[in-house]
Amino acid sequence: MIYLDNATETMPQDGLGKDLWGEMSSSYGIMHGLDKAFEEADTRVRSCFLMDQESRYFITSSWDDIPKAIIRSSGRKKVSVFLTDSNAALSACDEARGDIDVHYLREKEEPEGGLVFLQYVHPLTGVIVGKDVLERAKEKESCVALDISYALGKVPLEGILELADYVLVRGAALGVPIGLSCVAARGTPLERRETTVGQLHLFVNSVEKAFSQELFFTTEVARLRALFEEGEDVLWGHAERAPHISCIQFKKVKNELLLFTLARRDMFATIGGGPFPLLERMLPCIGISFLDAMTAVSFCFGSDINEKTMTQAKERLSRAYKELQVISEGI
């Protein structure tokens, strides 16, 4: 093939293949099957999120823009968001104040109608929102925007997606290239955006791969997490949680210092920040004392985890914690 239309679109270097790039409106683009490739990937996405052909979705590299688009599209004049939600959802609600009525919720509060942002699995604590919470929201005629980024492929979603009006997936949580994220509207309004066949292909491949790993996470990763948590002060240890997330408090040791110490030993975890609220700010909203919140660290395991890695992680964590306890003694 001699391709001399680089002015329109240069051939990508990521190995997508000739059927997944080019300008769809051009004759050669159609001849190369771009329209057919798009239709096939479109069908797969709609199947993943239980969407009919009339419903819309779009894929974007800007996760922060998705909650804003939902607020604009829903037409609701009242929005509820938990203070433990993502910074993207919280910022979108902050910006919308004045035009709409925004309610910031704590742990045991429940929304009253309007648009409701919910995270089915919390990315830092692993706690799963009960199906009953979703059902009560629907009974109150709420429009539910459900973030399944940390549930997809980790916990069963049967009977859950049906209760969502908007389904949100943060691509960075699934390892989607260039952080491509998606919002799917199920029988509810959503502004029109163009999604390219390349974006669609990359995103749906990652989603389907995540779904295929559900058995591994619900069995093997759950077993490995139990080994990791043994003897630790686990927050929400008896709550219904996703199998790959563990939030642990380390008494008398500042979480930021522990995180820094672990990083020096080539082990990485999080205390929030970036796309999430900081644990020391978030946890007091759900009943954890300020002092305990300052000692909490969150660990999230990926599909590359195995028993050897988990054992090494446990050893490094235990050693670092004991050393910092000695330093902190008497302070």
mmCIF file of C-alpha atoms in Angstrom:
data_model
loop_
_atom_site.group_PDB
_atom_site.id
_atom_site.type_symbol
_atom_site.label_atom_id
_atom_site.label_comp_id
_atom_site.label_asym_id
_atom_site.label_seq_id
_atom_site.Cartn_x
_atom_site.Cartn_y
_atom_site.Cartn_z
ATOM 1 C CA MET A 1 0.000 0.000 0.000
ATOM 2 C CA ILE A 2 1.212 3.500 -0.883
ATOM 3 C CA TYR A 3 -0.500 5.951 1.472
ATOM 4 C CA LEU A 4 -0.150 9.633 0.499
ATOM 5 C CA ASP A 5 -3.008 11.199 2.469
ATOM 6 C CA ASN A 6 -1.092 12.028 5.638
ATOM 7 C CA ALA A 7 -2.578 15.522 5.530
ATOM 8 C CA THR A 8 -5.958 14.033 6.489
ATOM 9 C CA GLU A 9 -4.708 11.481 8.978
ATOM 10 C CA THR A 10 -1.270 9.994 9.511
ATOM 11 C CA MET A 11 -1.013 6.238 9.918
ATOM 12 C CA PRO A 12 -0.879 5.445 13.670
ATOM 13 C CA GLN A 13 2.083 3.653 15.194
ATOM 14 C CA ASP A 14 0.140 1.544 17.695
ATOM 15 C CA GLY A 15 -0.653 -1.374 15.438
ATOM 16 C CA LEU A 16 -4.387 -0.800 15.119
ATOM 17 C CA GLY A 17 -4.384 -2.197 11.594
ATOM 18 C CA LYS A 18 -5.497 -0.708 8.313
ATOM 19 C CA ASP A 19 -9.195 -1.290 9.041
ATOM 20 C CA LEU A 20 -9.153 0.906 12.139
ATOM 21 C CA TRP A 21 -7.758 4.200 10.971
ATOM 22 C CA GLY A 22 -8.233 6.729 8.220
ATOM 23 C CA GLU A 23 -11.020 9.181 7.436
ATOM 24 C CA MET A 24 -14.398 7.424 7.483
ATOM 25 C CA SER A 25 -16.000 9.884 5.071
ATOM 26 C CA SER A 26 -13.414 9.198 2.355
ATOM 27 C CA SER A 27 -14.009 6.560 -0.285
ATOM 28 C CA TYR A 28 -10.915 4.593 0.653
ATOM 29 C CA GLY A 29 -11.858 4.710 4.326
ATOM 30 C CA ILE A 30 -15.149 3.020 3.516
ATOM 31 C CA MET A 31 -13.400 0.589 1.184
ATOM 32 C CA HIS A 32 -11.035 -0.376 4.003
ATOM 33 C CA GLY A 33 -14.006 -1.325 6.190
ATOM 34 C CA LEU A 34 -13.978 1.513 8.734
ATOM 35 C CA ASP A 35 -17.753 1.651 8.791
ATOM 36 C CA LYS A 36 -18.034 -2.093 9.368
ATOM 37 C CA ALA A 37 -15.327 -2.028 12.065
ATOM 38 C CA PHE A 38 -17.161 0.802 13.828
ATOM 39 C CA GLU A 39 -20.491 -1.029 13.728
ATOM 40 C CA GLU A 40 -18.960 -4.188 15.173
ATOM 41 C CA ALA A 41 -17.240 -2.338 18.046
ATOM 42 C CA ASP A 42 -20.382 -0.272 18.639
ATOM 43 C CA THR A 43 -22.421 -3.460 19.046
ATOM 44 C CA ARG A 44 -19.900 -4.803 21.569
ATOM 45 C CA VAL A 45 -19.997 -1.617 23.673
ATOM 46 C CA ARG A 46 -23.790 -1.553 23.710
ATOM 47 C CA SER A 47 -23.834 -5.179 24.795
ATOM 48 C CA CYS A 48 -21.406 -4.496 27.665
ATOM 49 C CA PHE A 49 -23.567 -1.698 29.078
ATOM 50 C CA LEU A 50 -27.012 -3.089 28.172
ATOM 51 C CA MET A 51 -27.808 -0.204 25.824
ATOM 52 C CA ASP A 52 -30.432 -0.149 23.079
ATOM 53 C CA GLN A 53 -29.723 1.298 19.643
ATOM 54 C CA GLU A 54 -31.389 4.619 20.487
ATOM 55 C CA SER A 55 -29.158 5.326 23.480
ATOM 56 C CA ARG A 56 -25.974 7.386 23.234
ATOM 57 C CA TYR A 57 -22.492 7.112 24.627
ATOM 58 C CA PHE A 58 -19.174 8.806 24.019
ATOM 59 C CA ILE A 59 -15.533 8.044 24.697
ATOM 60 C CA THR A 60 -13.085 10.747 25.702
ATOM 61 C CA SER A 61 -9.569 11.135 27.072
ATOM 62 C CA SER A 62 -10.900 13.677 29.608
ATOM 63 C CA TRP A 63 -12.388 11.829 32.582
ATOM 64 C CA ASP A 64 -13.035 15.150 34.345
ATOM 65 C CA ASP A 65 -15.384 16.238 31.573
ATOM 66 C CA ILE A 66 -17.766 13.289 31.919
ATOM 67 C CA PRO A 67 -19.618 14.369 35.113
ATOM 68 C CA LYS A 68 -19.987 17.866 33.643
ATOM 69 C CA ALA A 69 -21.531 16.424 30.477
ATOM 70 C CA ILE A 70 -23.951 14.349 32.559
ATOM 71 C CA ILE A 71 -25.097 17.370 34.558
ATOM 72 C CA ARG A 72 -25.643 19.364 31.361
ATOM 73 C CA SER A 73 -27.443 16.504 29.607
ATOM 74 C CA SER A 74 -29.699 15.292 32.408
ATOM 75 C CA GLY A 75 -31.661 18.529 32.686
ATOM 76 C CA ARG A 76 -32.096 17.938 36.448
ATOM 77 C CA LYS A 77 -32.092 21.000 38.677
ATOM 78 C CA LYS A 78 -31.081 19.072 41.796
ATOM 79 C CA VAL A 79 -27.893 17.007 42.060
ATOM 80 C CA SER A 80 -26.649 14.838 44.944
ATOM 81 C CA VAL A 81 -23.061 13.704 45.342
ATOM 82 C CA PHE A 82 -21.287 11.967 48.221
ATOM 83 C CA LEU A 83 -18.274 13.724 49.709
ATOM 84 C CA THR A 84 -16.359 10.472 49.135
ATOM 85 C CA ASP A 85 -16.892 10.574 45.358
ATOM 86 C CA SER A 86 -14.227 11.274 42.748
ATOM 87 C CA ASN A 87 -12.740 14.743 42.428
ATOM 88 C CA ALA A 88 -14.185 14.865 38.902
ATOM 89 C CA ALA A 89 -17.757 14.474 40.190
ATOM 90 C CA LEU A 90 -17.229 16.824 43.122
ATOM 91 C CA SER A 91 -15.652 19.514 40.919
ATOM 92 C CA ALA A 92 -18.445 19.250 38.353
ATOM 93 C CA CYS A 93 -21.016 19.764 41.100
ATOM 94 C CA ASP A 94 -19.040 22.683 42.553
ATOM 95 C CA GLU A 95 -18.985 24.405 39.160
ATOM 96 C CA ALA A 96 -22.719 23.835 38.629
ATOM 97 C CA ARG A 97 -23.757 25.434 41.923
ATOM 98 C CA GLY A 98 -25.933 28.446 41.362
ATOM 99 C CA ASP A 99 -27.495 27.021 38.229
ATOM 100 C CA ILE A 100 -28.661 23.918 40.068
ATOM 101 C CA ASP A 101 -29.263 22.850 43.664
ATOM 102 C CA VAL A 102 -26.323 20.701 44.850
ATOM 103 C CA HIS A 103 -26.536 18.424 47.902
ATOM 104 C CA TYR A 104 -23.310 17.052 49.394
ATOM 105 C CA LEU A 105 -23.986 13.778 51.207
ATOM 106 C CA ARG A 106 -22.230 11.891 53.995
ATOM 107 C CA GLU A 107 -22.167 8.139 54.613
ATOM 108 C CA LYS A 108 -25.701 7.399 55.836
ATOM 109 C CA GLU A 109 -27.563 10.147 54.020
ATOM 110 C CA GLU A 110 -29.702 9.292 51.017
ATOM 111 C CA PRO A 111 -30.498 11.458 47.977
ATOM 112 C CA GLU A 112 -33.995 12.797 47.381
ATOM 113 C CA GLY A 113 -34.733 12.745 43.660
ATOM 114 C CA GLY A 114 -32.824 14.701 41.022
ATOM 115 C CA LEU A 115 -29.500 13.482 39.591
ATOM 116 C CA VAL A 116 -27.453 11.212 41.858
ATOM 117 C CA PHE A 117 -23.749 10.357 41.463
ATOM 118 C CA LEU A 118 -22.794 6.980 42.955
ATOM 119 C CA GLN A 119 -19.644 4.843 42.925
ATOM 120 C CA TYR A 120 -20.599 1.170 42.956
ATOM 121 C CA VAL A 121 -17.156 0.230 44.333
ATOM 122 C CA HIS A 122 -15.204 2.916 46.131
ATOM 123 C CA PRO A 123 -11.646 3.064 44.714
ATOM 124 C CA LEU A 124 -9.933 3.652 48.081
ATOM 125 C CA THR A 125 -11.995 1.601 50.534
ATOM 126 C CA GLY A 126 -13.372 -1.112 48.234
ATOM 127 C CA VAL A 127 -16.805 -0.817 49.882
ATOM 128 C CA ILE A 128 -19.683 -1.799 47.586
ATOM 129 C CA VAL A 129 -22.835 0.300 47.442
ATOM 130 C CA GLY A 130 -25.780 -1.902 48.291
ATOM 131 C CA LYS A 131 -28.252 -2.706 45.548
ATOM 132 C CA ASP A 132 -30.954 -1.462 47.907
ATOM 133 C CA VAL A 133 -29.452 2.039 47.760
ATOM 134 C CA LEU A 134 -29.833 2.049 43.982
ATOM 135 C CA GLU A 135 -33.359 0.676 44.201
ATOM 136 C CA ARG A 136 -34.440 3.341 46.692
ATOM 137 C CA ALA A 137 -32.951 6.049 44.480
ATOM 138 C CA LYS A 138 -35.004 4.749 41.549
ATOM 139 C CA GLU A 139 -38.134 4.611 43.713
ATOM 140 C CA LYS A 140 -37.644 8.326 44.338
ATOM 141 C CA GLU A 141 -37.397 8.858 40.567
ATOM 142 C CA SER A 142 -33.750 9.804 40.779
ATOM 143 C CA CYS A 143 -31.564 9.804 37.697
ATOM 144 C CA VAL A 144 -28.610 7.594 38.686
ATOM 145 C CA ALA A 145 -25.093 8.207 37.329
ATOM 146 C CA LEU A 146 -23.242 5.043 38.367
ATOM 147 C CA ASP A 147 -19.438 4.828 38.274
ATOM 148 C CA ILE A 148 -18.459 1.172 37.769
ATOM 149 C CA SER A 149 -14.766 1.833 37.094
ATOM 150 C CA TYR A 150 -13.565 -0.243 40.080
ATOM 151 C CA ALA A 151 -16.315 -2.851 39.887
ATOM 152 C CA LEU A 152 -16.025 -3.873 36.255
ATOM 153 C CA GLY A 153 -14.444 -7.320 36.115
ATOM 154 C CA LYS A 154 -14.007 -7.361 39.889
ATOM 155 C CA VAL A 155 -17.542 -7.966 41.217
ATOM 156 C CA PRO A 156 -20.721 -9.282 39.561
ATOM 157 C CA LEU A 157 -22.856 -6.572 37.942
ATOM 158 C CA GLU A 158 -25.951 -8.630 37.184
ATOM 159 C CA GLY A 159 -29.033 -6.625 38.117
ATOM 160 C CA ILE A 160 -26.948 -3.493 38.793
ATOM 161 C CA LEU A 161 -26.480 -1.910 35.372
ATOM 162 C CA GLU A 162 -30.243 -2.072 34.823
ATOM 163 C CA LEU A 163 -30.680 0.445 37.681
ATOM 164 C CA ALA A 164 -28.308 3.024 36.174
ATOM 165 C CA ASP A 165 -29.339 5.825 33.828
ATOM 166 C CA TYR A 166 -25.712 6.784 33.152
ATOM 167 C CA VAL A 167 -22.805 4.322 33.379
ATOM 168 C CA LEU A 168 -19.335 5.821 33.892
ATOM 169 C CA VAL A 169 -16.013 4.040 33.310
ATOM 170 C CA ARG A 170 -12.666 5.701 34.053
ATOM 171 C CA GLY A 171 -10.247 4.222 31.537
ATOM 172 C CA ALA A 172 -7.193 4.646 33.763
ATOM 173 C CA ALA A 173 -8.750 2.152 36.195
ATOM 174 C CA LEU A 174 -8.786 -0.522 33.470
ATOM 175 C CA GLY A 175 -5.489 0.308 31.780
ATOM 176 C CA VAL A 176 -7.190 1.644 28.651
ATOM 177 C CA PRO A 177 -4.570 3.320 26.405
ATOM 178 C CA ILE A 178 -4.265 7.124 26.858
ATOM 179 C CA GLY A 179 -6.850 6.953 29.631
ATOM 180 C CA LEU A 180 -9.862 6.751 27.332
ATOM 181 C CA SER A 181 -13.001 6.943 29.489
ATOM 182 C CA CYS A 182 -16.657 6.408 28.655
ATOM 183 C CA VAL A 183 -20.128 7.510 29.664
ATOM 184 C CA ALA A 184 -23.092 5.483 28.422
ATOM 185 C CA ALA A 185 -26.634 6.826 28.699
ATOM 186 C CA ARG A 186 -29.305 4.153 29.065
ATOM 187 C CA GLY A 187 -32.588 5.585 27.787
ATOM 188 C CA THR A 188 -31.784 9.073 29.027
ATOM 189 C CA PRO A 189 -30.456 12.235 27.300
ATOM 190 C CA LEU A 190 -26.763 12.651 26.528
ATOM 191 C CA GLU A 191 -25.106 15.325 24.435
ATOM 192 C CA ARG A 192 -23.827 14.194 21.059
ATOM 193 C CA ARG A 193 -20.061 13.670 20.722
ATOM 194 C CA GLU A 194 -18.071 11.977 17.971
ATOM 195 C CA THR A 195 -16.237 8.797 18.922
ATOM 196 C CA THR A 196 -13.628 7.479 16.491
ATOM 197 C CA VAL A 197 -13.351 3.826 15.568
ATOM 198 C CA GLY A 198 -9.845 3.733 17.057
ATOM 199 C CA GLN A 199 -11.071 5.033 20.429
ATOM 200 C CA LEU A 200 -13.958 2.590 20.373
ATOM 201 C CA HIS A 201 -11.742 -0.364 19.534
ATOM 202 C CA LEU A 202 -9.184 0.381 22.260
ATOM 203 C CA PHE A 203 -11.845 0.971 24.904
ATOM 204 C CA VAL A 204 -14.068 -2.051 24.227
ATOM 205 C CA ASN A 205 -11.068 -4.391 24.107
ATOM 206 C CA SER A 206 -10.063 -3.279 27.617
ATOM 207 C CA VAL A 207 -13.620 -3.576 28.934
ATOM 208 C CA GLU A 208 -14.064 -7.093 27.574
ATOM 209 C CA LYS A 209 -10.678 -8.116 28.970
ATOM 210 C CA ALA A 210 -11.741 -6.811 32.391
ATOM 211 C CA PHE A 211 -14.993 -8.793 32.258
ATOM 212 C CA SER A 212 -13.031 -11.943 31.408
ATOM 213 C CA GLN A 213 -10.953 -11.599 34.616
ATOM 214 C CA GLU A 214 -13.892 -11.550 37.041
ATOM 215 C CA LEU A 215 -13.425 -15.168 38.177
ATOM 216 C CA PHE A 216 -9.716 -14.558 38.869
ATOM 217 C CA PHE A 217 -10.473 -11.516 41.027
ATOM 218 C CA THR A 218 -13.385 -13.040 42.931
ATOM 219 C CA THR A 219 -11.384 -16.154 43.819
ATOM 220 C CA GLU A 220 -7.584 -15.863 43.653
ATOM 221 C CA VAL A 221 -7.236 -12.132 44.337
ATOM 222 C CA ALA A 222 -9.713 -12.417 47.217
ATOM 223 C CA ARG A 223 -7.542 -15.197 48.688
ATOM 224 C CA LEU A 224 -4.338 -13.188 48.293
ATOM 225 C CA ARG A 225 -5.908 -10.103 49.862
ATOM 226 C CA ALA A 226 -6.875 -12.183 52.896
ATOM 227 C CA LEU A 227 -3.190 -13.131 53.281
ATOM 228 C CA PHE A 228 -2.154 -9.492 52.905
ATOM 229 C CA GLU A 229 -4.675 -8.278 55.506
ATOM 230 C CA GLU A 230 -3.891 -10.951 58.085
ATOM 231 C CA GLY A 231 -2.998 -9.287 61.390
ATOM 232 C CA GLU A 232 -3.625 -5.768 60.025
ATOM 233 C CA ASP A 233 -6.081 -3.126 61.242
ATOM 234 C CA VAL A 234 -8.377 -3.229 58.204
ATOM 235 C CA LEU A 235 -11.024 -0.565 57.743
ATOM 236 C CA TRP A 236 -14.431 -2.012 56.752
ATOM 237 C CA GLY A 237 -13.014 -5.505 57.082
ATOM 238 C CA HIS A 238 -16.490 -6.932 57.677
ATOM 239 C CA ALA A 239 -18.270 -4.848 55.043
ATOM 240 C CA GLU A 240 -19.117 -6.073 51.567
ATOM 241 C CA ARG A 241 -16.030 -5.107 49.564
ATOM 242 C CA ALA A 242 -14.516 -5.637 46.146
ATOM 243 C CA PRO A 243 -11.781 -8.323 46.356
ATOM 244 C CA HIS A 244 -8.905 -6.194 45.073
ATOM 245 C CA ILE A 245 -8.960 -3.173 47.402
ATOM 246 C CA SER A 246 -7.786 -2.926 51.002
ATOM 247 C CA CYS A 247 -7.723 0.151 53.244
ATOM 248 C CA ILE A 248 -5.587 -0.308 56.360
ATOM 249 C CA GLN A 249 -4.754 2.026 59.213
ATOM 250 C CA PHE A 250 -1.301 2.047 60.800
ATOM 251 C CA LYS A 251 -1.602 3.428 64.304
ATOM 252 C CA LYS A 252 0.771 6.224 65.328
ATOM 253 C CA VAL A 253 2.382 6.477 61.876
ATOM 254 C CA LYS A 254 1.501 9.290 59.449
ATOM 255 C CA ASN A 255 0.285 7.753 56.230
ATOM 256 C CA GLU A 256 2.283 10.122 54.041
ATOM 257 C CA LEU A 257 5.513 9.067 55.778
ATOM 258 C CA LEU A 258 4.670 5.384 55.350
ATOM 259 C CA LEU A 259 3.838 5.938 51.679
ATOM 260 C CA PHE A 260 7.191 7.684 51.141
ATOM 261 C CA THR A 261 9.066 4.899 52.960
ATOM 262 C CA LEU A 262 7.371 2.218 50.869
ATOM 263 C CA ALA A 263 8.139 4.086 47.644
ATOM 264 C CA ARG A 264 11.835 4.124 48.570
ATOM 265 C CA ARG A 265 11.554 0.330 48.716
ATOM 266 C CA ASP A 266 9.891 0.061 45.329
ATOM 267 C CA MET A 267 6.383 -0.536 46.686
ATOM 268 C CA PHE A 268 3.542 1.814 45.860
ATOM 269 C CA ALA A 269 0.118 2.475 47.318
ATOM 270 C CA THR A 270 -2.037 5.597 47.780
ATOM 271 C CA ILE A 271 -3.443 7.963 50.367
ATOM 272 C CA GLY A 272 -5.708 9.633 47.828
ATOM 273 C CA GLY A 273 -5.077 12.805 45.915
ATOM 274 C CA GLY A 274 -5.120 13.249 42.130
ATOM 275 C CA PRO A 275 -8.437 11.786 40.942
ATOM 276 C CA PHE A 276 -9.506 11.010 44.534
ATOM 277 C CA PRO A 277 -10.060 13.000 47.729
ATOM 278 C CA LEU A 278 -7.301 12.559 50.311
ATOM 279 C CA LEU A 279 -8.091 9.819 52.815
ATOM 280 C CA GLU A 280 -7.521 12.148 55.751
ATOM 281 C CA ARG A 281 -10.221 14.462 54.397
ATOM 282 C CA MET A 282 -12.595 11.793 53.106
ATOM 283 C CA LEU A 283 -12.661 9.239 55.932
ATOM 284 C CA PRO A 284 -13.986 11.621 58.624
ATOM 285 C CA CYS A 285 -17.054 12.030 56.391
ATOM 286 C CA ILE A 286 -17.848 8.346 56.902
ATOM 287 C CA GLY A 287 -17.244 7.963 60.608
ATOM 288 C CA ILE A 288 -13.461 7.562 60.932
ATOM 289 C CA SER A 289 -11.718 9.894 63.398
ATOM 290 C CA PHE A 290 -9.382 12.544 62.011
ATOM 291 C CA LEU A 291 -6.451 10.941 63.833
ATOM 292 C CA ASP A 292 -7.125 7.473 62.420
ATOM 293 C CA ALA A 293 -7.735 8.921 58.941
ATOM 294 C CA MET A 294 -4.217 10.355 58.976
ATOM 295 C CA THR A 295 -2.806 6.821 59.413
ATOM 296 C CA ALA A 296 -4.784 5.110 56.616
ATOM 297 C CA VAL A 297 -3.277 3.790 53.382
ATOM 298 C CA SER A 298 -5.150 2.188 50.459
ATOM 299 C CA PHE A 299 -3.868 -0.757 48.412
ATOM 300 C CA CYS A 300 -5.400 -1.840 45.095
ATOM 301 C CA PHE A 301 -4.246 -5.095 43.454
ATOM 302 C CA GLY A 302 -4.075 -5.621 39.696
ATOM 303 C CA SER A 303 -4.278 -8.665 37.450
ATOM 304 C CA ASP A 304 -0.487 -9.128 37.719
ATOM 305 C CA ILE A 305 -0.643 -10.006 41.429
ATOM 306 C CA ASN A 306 0.519 -13.447 42.586
ATOM 307 C CA GLU A 307 1.407 -15.123 45.859
ATOM 308 C CA LYS A 308 5.123 -14.373 45.608
ATOM 309 C CA THR A 309 4.511 -10.664 45.002
ATOM 310 C CA MET A 310 1.945 -10.523 47.796
ATOM 311 C CA THR A 311 4.360 -12.155 50.246
ATOM 312 C CA GLN A 312 7.079 -9.651 49.338
ATOM 313 C CA ALA A 313 4.625 -6.770 49.711
ATOM 314 C CA LYS A 314 3.571 -8.013 53.139
ATOM 315 C CA GLU A 315 7.192 -8.262 54.270
ATOM 316 C CA ARG A 316 8.150 -4.793 53.034
ATOM 317 C CA LEU A 317 5.052 -3.242 54.587
ATOM 318 C CA SER A 318 5.603 -4.944 57.946
ATOM 319 C CA ARG A 319 9.263 -3.929 58.071
ATOM 320 C CA ALA A 320 8.558 -0.307 57.148
ATOM 321 C CA TYR A 321 5.728 -0.020 59.678
ATOM 322 C CA LYS A 322 7.829 -1.437 62.526
ATOM 323 C CA GLU A 323 10.696 0.958 61.758
ATOM 324 C CA LEU A 324 8.387 3.977 61.666
ATOM 325 C CA GLN A 325 6.695 2.914 64.907
ATOM 326 C CA VAL A 326 10.066 3.039 66.639
ATOM 327 C CA ILE A 327 10.751 6.509 65.216
ATOM 328 C CA SER A 328 7.292 7.731 66.206
ATOM 329 C CA GLU A 329 7.373 6.346 69.739
ATOM 330 C CA GLY A 330 6.928 9.090 72.310
ATOM 331 C CA ILE A 331 5.802 11.713 69.799
#
